[in-house]
Coordinates of C-alpha atoms (C1' of nucleotides) in Angstrom, one line a residue:
Chain D
X1 CA -11.3 14.7 21.5
X2 CA -10.7 18.3 22.3
X3 CA -11.3 20.7 25.1
X4 CA -15.0 20.3 24.5
X5 CA -17.2 17.8 22.8
X6 CA -18.6 18.9 19.5
X7 CA -21.6 17.8 17.6
X8 CA -21.0 16.1 14.3
X9 CA -22.7 18.8 12.2
X10 CA -21.6 21.4 9.7
X11 CA -19.2 23.9 11.3
X12 CA -20.5 27.3 10.4
X13 CA -17.6 29.7 11.2
X14 CA -15.4 29.6 8.1
X15 CA -12.3 30.2 10.1
X16 CA -12.9 27.4 12.5
X17 CA -14.0 25.1 9.7
X18 CA -10.7 25.7 7.8
X19 CA -8.7 24.9 10.9
X20 CA -10.8 21.8 11.6
X21 CA -10.5 20.7 8.0
X22 CA -6.7 21.0 8.0
X23 CA -6.2 19.2 11.3
X24 CA -8.7 16.4 10.6
X25 CA -7.4 15.8 7.1
X26 CA -3.9 15.5 8.4
X27 CA -5.2 13.1 11.0
X28 CA -7.1 11.0 8.5
X29 CA -4.1 10.6 6.2
X30 CA -2.0 9.7 9.2
X31 CA -4.5 7.0 10.2
X32 CA -4.6 5.7 6.6
X33 CA -0.8 5.5 6.6
X34 CA -0.7 3.6 9.8
X35 CA -3.4 1.2 8.6
X36 CA -1.4 0.5 5.4
X37 CA 1.8 -0.2 7.4
X38 CA 0.2 -2.2 10.2
X39 CA -2.0 -4.4 8.0
X40 CA -0.3 -4.4 4.6
X41 CA -3.3 -2.7 3.2
X42 CA -3.5 -0.7 0.0
X43 CA -5.3 2.6 0.4
X44 CA -6.3 5.5 -1.7
X45 CA -8.0 8.7 -0.3
X46 CA -9.2 11.7 -2.2
X47 CA -10.5 14.8 -0.4
X48 CA -12.0 18.0 -1.6
X49 CA -12.2 21.0 0.6
X50 CA -15.3 23.2 0.6
X51 CA -13.3 25.5 -1.7
X52 CA -12.7 22.5 -4.1
X53 CA -9.1 22.2 -3.4
X54 CA -8.0 18.6 -3.9
X55 CA -5.9 16.5 -1.4
X56 CA -4.9 12.9 -1.8
X57 CA -3.2 10.0 -0.1
X58 CA -2.3 6.7 -1.7
X59 CA -0.3 3.7 -0.8
X60 CA 1.2 2.4 -3.1
X61 CA -0.5 5.2 -5.1
X62 CA -4.0 6.6 -5.7
X63 CA -4.0 5.5 -9.4
X64 CA -2.9 1.9 -8.6
X65 CA -5.5 1.4 -5.9
X66 CA -8.2 3.1 -8.0
X67 CA -7.5 0.9 -11.0
X68 CA -7.6 -2.2 -8.8
X69 CA -10.9 -1.1 -7.3
X70 CA -12.5 -0.7 -10.7
X71 CA -11.4 -4.1 -11.9
X72 CA -13.0 -5.6 -8.8
X73 CA -16.2 -3.7 -9.4
X74 CA -16.4 -5.2 -12.9
X75 CA -15.8 -8.7 -11.6
X76 CA -18.5 -8.2 -9.0
X77 CA -21.0 -6.9 -11.5
X78 CA -20.3 -9.8 -13.8
X79 CA -21.0 -12.2 -11.0
X80 CA -24.3 -10.4 -10.4
X81 CA -25.2 -10.9 -14.1
X82 CA -24.3 -14.5 -14.1
X83 CA -26.6 -15.1 -11.2
X84 CA -29.4 -13.4 -13.2
X85 CA -29.9 -10.9 -10.4
X86 CA -32.0 -7.9 -11.3
X87 CA -30.0 -5.2 -13.0
X88 CA -30.5 -1.7 -11.7
X89 CA -32.5 1.2 -13.1
X90 CA -31.7 3.7 -15.8
X91 CA -30.0 6.0 -13.3
X92 CA -27.4 3.4 -12.5
X93 CA -26.7 2.9 -16.2
X94 CA -26.2 6.6 -16.7
X95 CA -23.8 6.6 -13.7
X96 CA -21.8 3.9 -15.4
X97 CA -21.6 6.0 -18.5
X98 CA -20.4 8.9 -16.5
X99 CA -17.7 6.7 -14.9
X100 CA -16.4 5.7 -18.3
X101 CA -16.4 9.2 -19.5
X102 CA -14.4 10.3 -16.5
X103 CA -11.9 7.6 -17.2
X104 CA -11.7 8.6 -20.8
X105 CA -10.7 12.0 -19.6
X106 CA -7.8 10.3 -17.8
X107 CA -6.7 8.6 -20.9
X108 CA -6.8 11.9 -22.7
X109 CA -4.6 13.5 -20.1
X110 CA -2.1 10.6 -20.3
X111 CA -2.0 10.8 -24.0
X112 CA -1.2 14.5 -23.9
X113 CA 1.5 13.9 -21.3
X114 CA 3.0 11.2 -23.5
X115 CA 3.0 13.6 -26.5
X116 CA 5.0 16.1 -24.4
X117 CA 7.4 13.5 -22.9
X118 CA 7.9 11.8 -26.2
X119 CA 8.8 15.0 -27.9
X120 CA 11.3 15.9 -25.2
X121 CA 12.9 12.4 -25.5
X122 CA 13.0 12.6 -29.2
X123 CA 15.1 15.6 -28.8
X124 CA 17.3 14.4 -26.0
X125 CA 17.6 10.6 -26.4
X126 CA 17.3 9.6 -30.0
X127 CA 18.6 6.1 -29.4
X128 CA 15.6 5.1 -27.2
X129 CA 13.1 7.0 -29.2
X130 CA 12.4 4.3 -31.7
X131 CA 11.6 1.8 -29.0
X132 CA 9.2 4.1 -27.2
X133 CA 7.6 5.1 -30.5
X134 CA 6.9 1.4 -31.1
X135 CA 5.2 1.1 -27.7
X136 CA 3.2 4.2 -28.4
X137 CA 2.0 2.9 -31.8
X138 CA 1.1 -0.4 -30.2
X139 CA -0.9 1.4 -27.6
X140 CA -2.7 3.2 -30.3
X141 CA -3.5 0.0 -32.1
X142 CA -5.1 -1.3 -29.0
X143 CA -7.2 1.7 -28.5
X144 CA -8.4 1.3 -32.1
X145 CA -9.4 -2.3 -31.2
X146 CA -11.5 -0.8 -28.4
X147 CA -13.1 1.7 -30.7
X148 CA -13.9 -1.1 -33.1
X149 CA -15.6 -2.9 -30.3
X150 CA -17.7 0.1 -29.6
X151 CA -18.6 0.4 -33.2
X152 CA -19.8 -3.2 -33.2
X153 CA -21.8 -2.3 -30.1
X154 CA -23.5 0.4 -32.0
X155 CA -24.6 -2.1 -34.7
X156 CA -25.9 -4.3 -31.9
X157 CA -27.9 -1.5 -30.3
X158 CA -29.4 -0.4 -33.6
X159 CA -30.1 -3.8 -35.1
X160 CA -29.8 -6.3 -32.3
X161 CA -29.2 -9.2 -34.6
X162 CA -26.2 -10.8 -33.0
X163 CA -25.6 -12.2 -29.5
X164 CA -23.2 -10.2 -27.3
X165 CA -20.7 -13.0 -26.9
X166 CA -19.9 -12.7 -30.5
X167 CA -18.6 -9.3 -30.0
X168 CA -16.1 -10.5 -27.4
X169 CA -14.9 -13.1 -29.8
X170 CA -14.5 -10.6 -32.6
X171 CA -12.4 -8.3 -30.4
X172 CA -10.2 -11.2 -29.4
X173 CA -9.7 -12.3 -32.9
X174 CA -8.8 -8.8 -34.0
X175 CA -6.3 -8.7 -31.1
X176 CA -4.4 -11.7 -32.3
X177 CA -3.7 -10.2 -35.8
Chain H
X1 CA -4.7 4.2 22.0
X2 CA -5.1 0.8 23.5
X3 CA -4.0 -1.1 26.5
X4 CA -0.4 -0.8 25.3
X5 CA 1.3 1.4 22.8
X6 CA 2.2 -0.4 19.6
X7 CA 4.9 0.4 17.1
X8 CA 3.8 1.4 13.6
X9 CA 5.2 -1.7 11.8
X10 CA 3.7 -4.7 10.1
X11 CA 1.6 -6.8 12.4
X12 CA 2.9 -10.4 12.0
X13 CA 0.2 -12.5 13.6
X14 CA -2.5 -12.9 11.0
X15 CA -5.3 -13.1 13.5
X16 CA -4.3 -9.9 15.3
X17 CA -3.7 -8.2 12.0
X18 CA -7.2 -9.1 10.8
X19 CA -8.7 -7.7 14.0
X20 CA -6.6 -4.5 13.8
X21 CA -7.5 -4.1 10.1
X22 CA -11.2 -4.4 10.8
X23 CA -11.2 -2.0 13.7
X24 CA -8.9 0.7 12.1
X25 CA -10.7 0.5 8.8
X26 CA -14.0 1.2 10.6
X27 CA -12.3 4.1 12.5
X28 CA -10.9 5.5 9.3
X29 CA -14.3 5.5 7.6
X30 CA -15.9 7.1 10.6
X31 CA -13.3 9.9 10.7
X32 CA -13.8 10.4 7.0
X33 CA -17.6 10.7 7.5
X34 CA -17.1 13.2 10.3
X35 CA -14.7 15.3 8.2
X36 CA -17.2 15.4 5.3
X37 CA -20.0 16.5 7.6
X38 CA -18.1 19.0 9.8
X39 CA -16.3 20.7 6.9
X40 CA -18.6 20.0 3.9
X41 CA -15.7 18.1 2.2
X42 CA -16.1 15.5 -0.5
X43 CA -14.2 12.3 0.3
X44 CA -13.5 9.0 -1.4
X45 CA -11.6 6.1 0.2
X46 CA -10.7 2.8 -1.2
X47 CA -9.0 0.1 0.9
X48 CA -7.7 -3.4 0.0
X49 CA -7.1 -5.9 2.8
X50 CA -4.0 -8.0 2.6
X51 CA -6.3 -10.7 1.1
X52 CA -7.3 -8.2 -1.7
X53 CA -10.8 -7.7 -0.4
X54 CA -12.0 -4.2 -1.4
X55 CA -13.7 -1.8 1.0
X56 CA -14.8 1.8 0.1
X57 CA -16.3 4.9 1.5
X58 CA -17.5 7.9 -0.4
X59 CA -19.3 11.1 0.2
X60 CA -21.2 11.9 -2.0
X61 CA -19.8 8.8 -3.7
X62 CA -16.5 7.2 -4.6
X63 CA -17.1 7.6 -8.4
X64 CA -18.2 11.3 -8.1
X65 CA -15.1 12.3 -6.1
X66 CA -12.8 10.2 -8.2
X67 CA -14.0 11.8 -11.4
X68 CA -13.6 15.2 -9.9
X69 CA -10.1 14.4 -8.8
X70 CA -9.1 13.2 -12.3
X71 CA -10.4 16.4 -13.8
X72 CA -8.3 18.4 -11.4
X73 CA -5.3 16.3 -12.3
X74 CA -5.7 17.1 -15.9
X75 CA -5.7 20.8 -15.2
X76 CA -2.7 20.4 -13.0
X77 CA -0.7 18.5 -15.6
X78 CA -1.5 21.1 -18.2
X79 CA -0.2 23.8 -15.8
X80 CA 3.0 21.7 -15.3
X81 CA 3.5 21.5 -19.0
X82 CA 3.1 25.2 -19.4
X83 CA 5.8 25.8 -16.8
X84 CA 8.2 23.4 -18.7
X85 CA 8.9 21.2 -15.6
X86 CA 11.3 18.3 -16.0
X87 CA 9.9 15.0 -17.0
X88 CA 11.2 11.6 -15.9
X89 CA 13.2 8.8 -17.5
X90 CA 12.3 6.1 -20.1
X91 CA 11.3 3.5 -17.5
X92 CA 8.6 5.8 -16.2
X93 CA 7.3 6.3 -19.7
X94 CA 7.0 2.6 -20.3
X95 CA 5.2 2.2 -17.0
X96 CA 2.8 4.9 -18.1
X97 CA 2.1 3.0 -21.3
X98 CA 1.4 -0.2 -19.2
X99 CA -0.9 1.8 -17.0
X100 CA -2.9 3.0 -19.9
X101 CA -3.1 -0.4 -21.5
X102 CA -4.5 -1.8 -18.3
X103 CA -7.1 0.9 -18.2
X104 CA -8.0 0.3 -21.8
X105 CA -8.7 -3.3 -20.9
X106 CA -11.0 -2.0 -18.2
X107 CA -12.9 0.2 -20.6
X108 CA -13.2 -2.7 -23.0
X109 CA -14.8 -4.8 -20.3
X110 CA -17.1 -2.0 -19.3
X111 CA -18.1 -1.6 -23.0
X112 CA -19.0 -5.3 -23.2
X113 CA -20.9 -5.0 -19.9
X114 CA -22.9 -2.2 -21.3
X115 CA -23.7 -4.2 -24.4
X116 CA -25.1 -6.9 -22.1
X117 CA -27.1 -4.5 -19.9
X118 CA -28.4 -2.5 -22.8
X119 CA -29.6 -5.6 -24.5
X120 CA -31.5 -6.6 -21.3
X121 CA -33.0 -3.2 -21.0
X122 CA -34.0 -3.2 -24.6
X123 CA -36.0 -6.3 -24.0
X124 CA -37.5 -5.3 -20.7
X125 CA -37.9 -1.5 -20.7
X126 CA -38.4 -0.4 -24.3
X127 CA -39.7 3.0 -23.2
X128 CA -36.4 4.0 -21.6
X129 CA -34.3 2.4 -24.3
X130 CA -34.2 5.4 -26.6
X131 CA -32.8 7.7 -23.9
X132 CA -30.1 5.2 -22.9
X133 CA -29.2 4.7 -26.5
X134 CA -28.7 8.4 -26.8
X135 CA -26.3 8.4 -23.8
X136 CA -24.4 5.5 -25.3
X137 CA -24.0 7.2 -28.7
X138 CA -22.8 10.4 -26.9
X139 CA -20.3 8.3 -25.0
X140 CA -19.1 6.8 -28.3
X141 CA -18.7 10.2 -29.8
X142 CA -16.5 11.3 -26.9
X143 CA -14.4 8.2 -27.3
X144 CA -13.9 9.0 -31.0
X145 CA -12.7 12.5 -30.0
X146 CA -10.1 10.8 -27.9
X147 CA -9.1 8.5 -30.7
X148 CA -8.8 11.5 -33.0
X149 CA -6.5 13.1 -30.5
X150 CA -4.3 10.0 -30.6
X151 CA -4.2 10.2 -34.3
X152 CA -3.0 13.8 -34.2
X153 CA -0.4 12.6 -31.7
X154 CA 0.9 10.1 -34.2
X155 CA 1.5 12.8 -36.7
X156 CA 3.3 14.7 -34.0
X157 CA 5.6 11.9 -33.2
X158 CA 6.4 11.1 -36.8
X159 CA 6.8 14.7 -38.0
X160 CA 7.1 16.8 -34.8
X161 CA 6.0 19.9 -36.6
X162 CA 3.4 21.1 -34.2
X163 CA 3.5 22.2 -30.5
X164 CA 1.6 19.9 -28.1
X165 CA -0.6 22.7 -26.9
X166 CA -2.2 22.7 -30.3
X167 CA -3.5 19.2 -29.8
X168 CA -5.2 20.2 -26.6
X169 CA -7.0 23.0 -28.4
X170 CA -8.0 20.8 -31.2
X171 CA -9.6 18.3 -28.8
X172 CA -11.4 21.0 -27.0
X173 CA -12.7 22.5 -30.2
X174 CA -13.9 19.1 -31.4
X175 CA -15.7 18.6 -28.1
X176 CA -17.8 21.7 -28.5
X177 CA -19.2 20.7 -31.9
Chain P
dG1 C1' -14.1 -15.5 14.6
dA2 C1' -17.3 -11.7 15.8
dA3 C1' -19.2 -8.6 19.5
dT4 C1' -18.3 -6.3 23.9
dC5 C1' -15.6 -4.3 27.5
dT6 C1' -12.1 -1.1 29.5
dA7 C1' -7.5 0.7 30.4
dT8 C1' -4.7 3.4 28.0
dC9 C1' -3.1 5.9 24.2
dT10 C1' -3.9 9.3 20.4
dA11 C1' -6.3 13.1 18.1
dT12 C1' -8.0 17.3 18.4
dA13 C1' -11.1 21.8 20.2
dA14 C1' -10.0 25.6 22.3
dC15 C1' -6.6 28.6 23.4
dA16 C1' -2.2 31.2 22.8
dC17 C1' 1.1 33.5 20.1
Chain W
dT1 C1' -2.6 32.4 8.5
dG2 C1' 0.2 29.3 10.5
dT3 C1' 2.4 26.9 14.5
dG4 C1' 2.5 25.2 19.2
dT5 C1' 0.3 23.9 23.8
dT6 C1' -3.0 21.5 26.8
dA7 C1' -7.2 19.5 28.6
dT8 C1' -10.3 16.4 27.1
dA9 C1' -13.0 13.4 23.9
dG10 C1' -12.5 9.6 21.1
dA11 C1' -10.1 5.5 19.2
dT12 C1' -8.3 1.2 20.1
dA13 C1' -5.0 -3.0 22.0
dG14 C1' -5.7 -6.5 24.6
dA15 C1' -8.9 -9.2 27.3
dT16 C1' -13.2 -11.5 27.7
dT17 C1' -17.2 -13.8 26.2

DNA sequence: GAATCTATCTATAACAC
DNA sequence: TGTGTTATAGATAGATT
C-alpha cells in the first residue's frame, strides 16, 4: 500500500527500515485501538525495535491483559492434564520455569516500587500509613505461604512420598489461619 | 476500507461484531507479522474477544517478548526513582497490592502445576529428571531471594532507617552468589 | 456461521522539504 | 531526523453463497 509493492522480507537499508518501523508500528497500534473500540476487545501489544527500544499498547492496560492471558493459559494446561494428554518435552518445562522467573522479576520490581511509595507516604500522609502498612504485611504473609508451598514441593521432588493434591490442601489450610 | 466508511465506535449487532472482530484480528496479526519480518522487530500481541476468548501472536514468542518487556520496565522504574518523580495516591497503591496478590495466585498455581508435571516426568523420564530438578531448585533459590528482599522491606517500613536503593543493591548482590 | 467476492476505504512506500 | 504529500497496494464492510 505505497507507491510500489514491497516484498515482505527484511529491509536492509537502516534508514528506510527505521522509517518503515515507525510508520507501521503507529499503524499497528491504531488498528489495535480500533479493534478494541469496535469489538469491545481487550488488547495488549509489546514491540521491540531492532535497537531493543520497547513500545507498547494496551487496552485497558498491558498488565491487565497479560495477567488475564496467563490465567487462561493455566486453565488450558490444567484441562490438558485432566484429559491425560501427553505432556510436552523437557524444553517446554524449562520454558515454563523461565516464564515464572520473568514474573518473579516483576514482583521484585513492584516490591521495590512499594518500598519507595510507602516511604514517601509515611512522610506525607501518616494517617493512612498504618492502613497501607497492614496491606503490605498481609501481602508479605501471602508471599510466605507461596514460598512454603515451594518448600513442600522440594520435599516432594526429593522424596516423592506424598501425592500432589495434598500440597494444595496444605496451602489452603495455611491460608485460613 | 470497505463498501462504506464506518465510525470507530462500538458495533452493536453481535453478529456483525463477531465478523468484524475475526477479520480485523486476522489483519492485525498479519500486520504484526509483516512488521517483525520487515524491521526485525520482536512483537507480542494478546487479544481477548468480548466473550473472553484469548488469541495471541508472538515473534519470536509471546513469553519471550513479554519477559523482555518486563525487564525493561524494571530498569525504567529504577530510573524514575532516581529522578525522584511524583508517585500517585493511596488508591493506586492499594490497586498495586491487589495486582500483586493476583499474580502471586498465578505463581502458586504454576508451582502446583510444576509439581504435577515434574512428578509425571520423574515416573516416565528418569534420565532427564535430574536436570529438571536442578532448574527447579534454581528457581526456588531465586524466589527465596525475592522473599529476602521483602523481608528487608519490612525492616524499612518499620524502621525507615535505610534508603531504598540499598535494597536493590542487596538483592543484586545476593543474586550473584 | 464460515468462506469468498468486490467496491471502497485506509495505510503506507516513495518522494519532498 | 522528523513531518507532510501523493500514488498505489492492501484491508475490509457489506453482499453473496
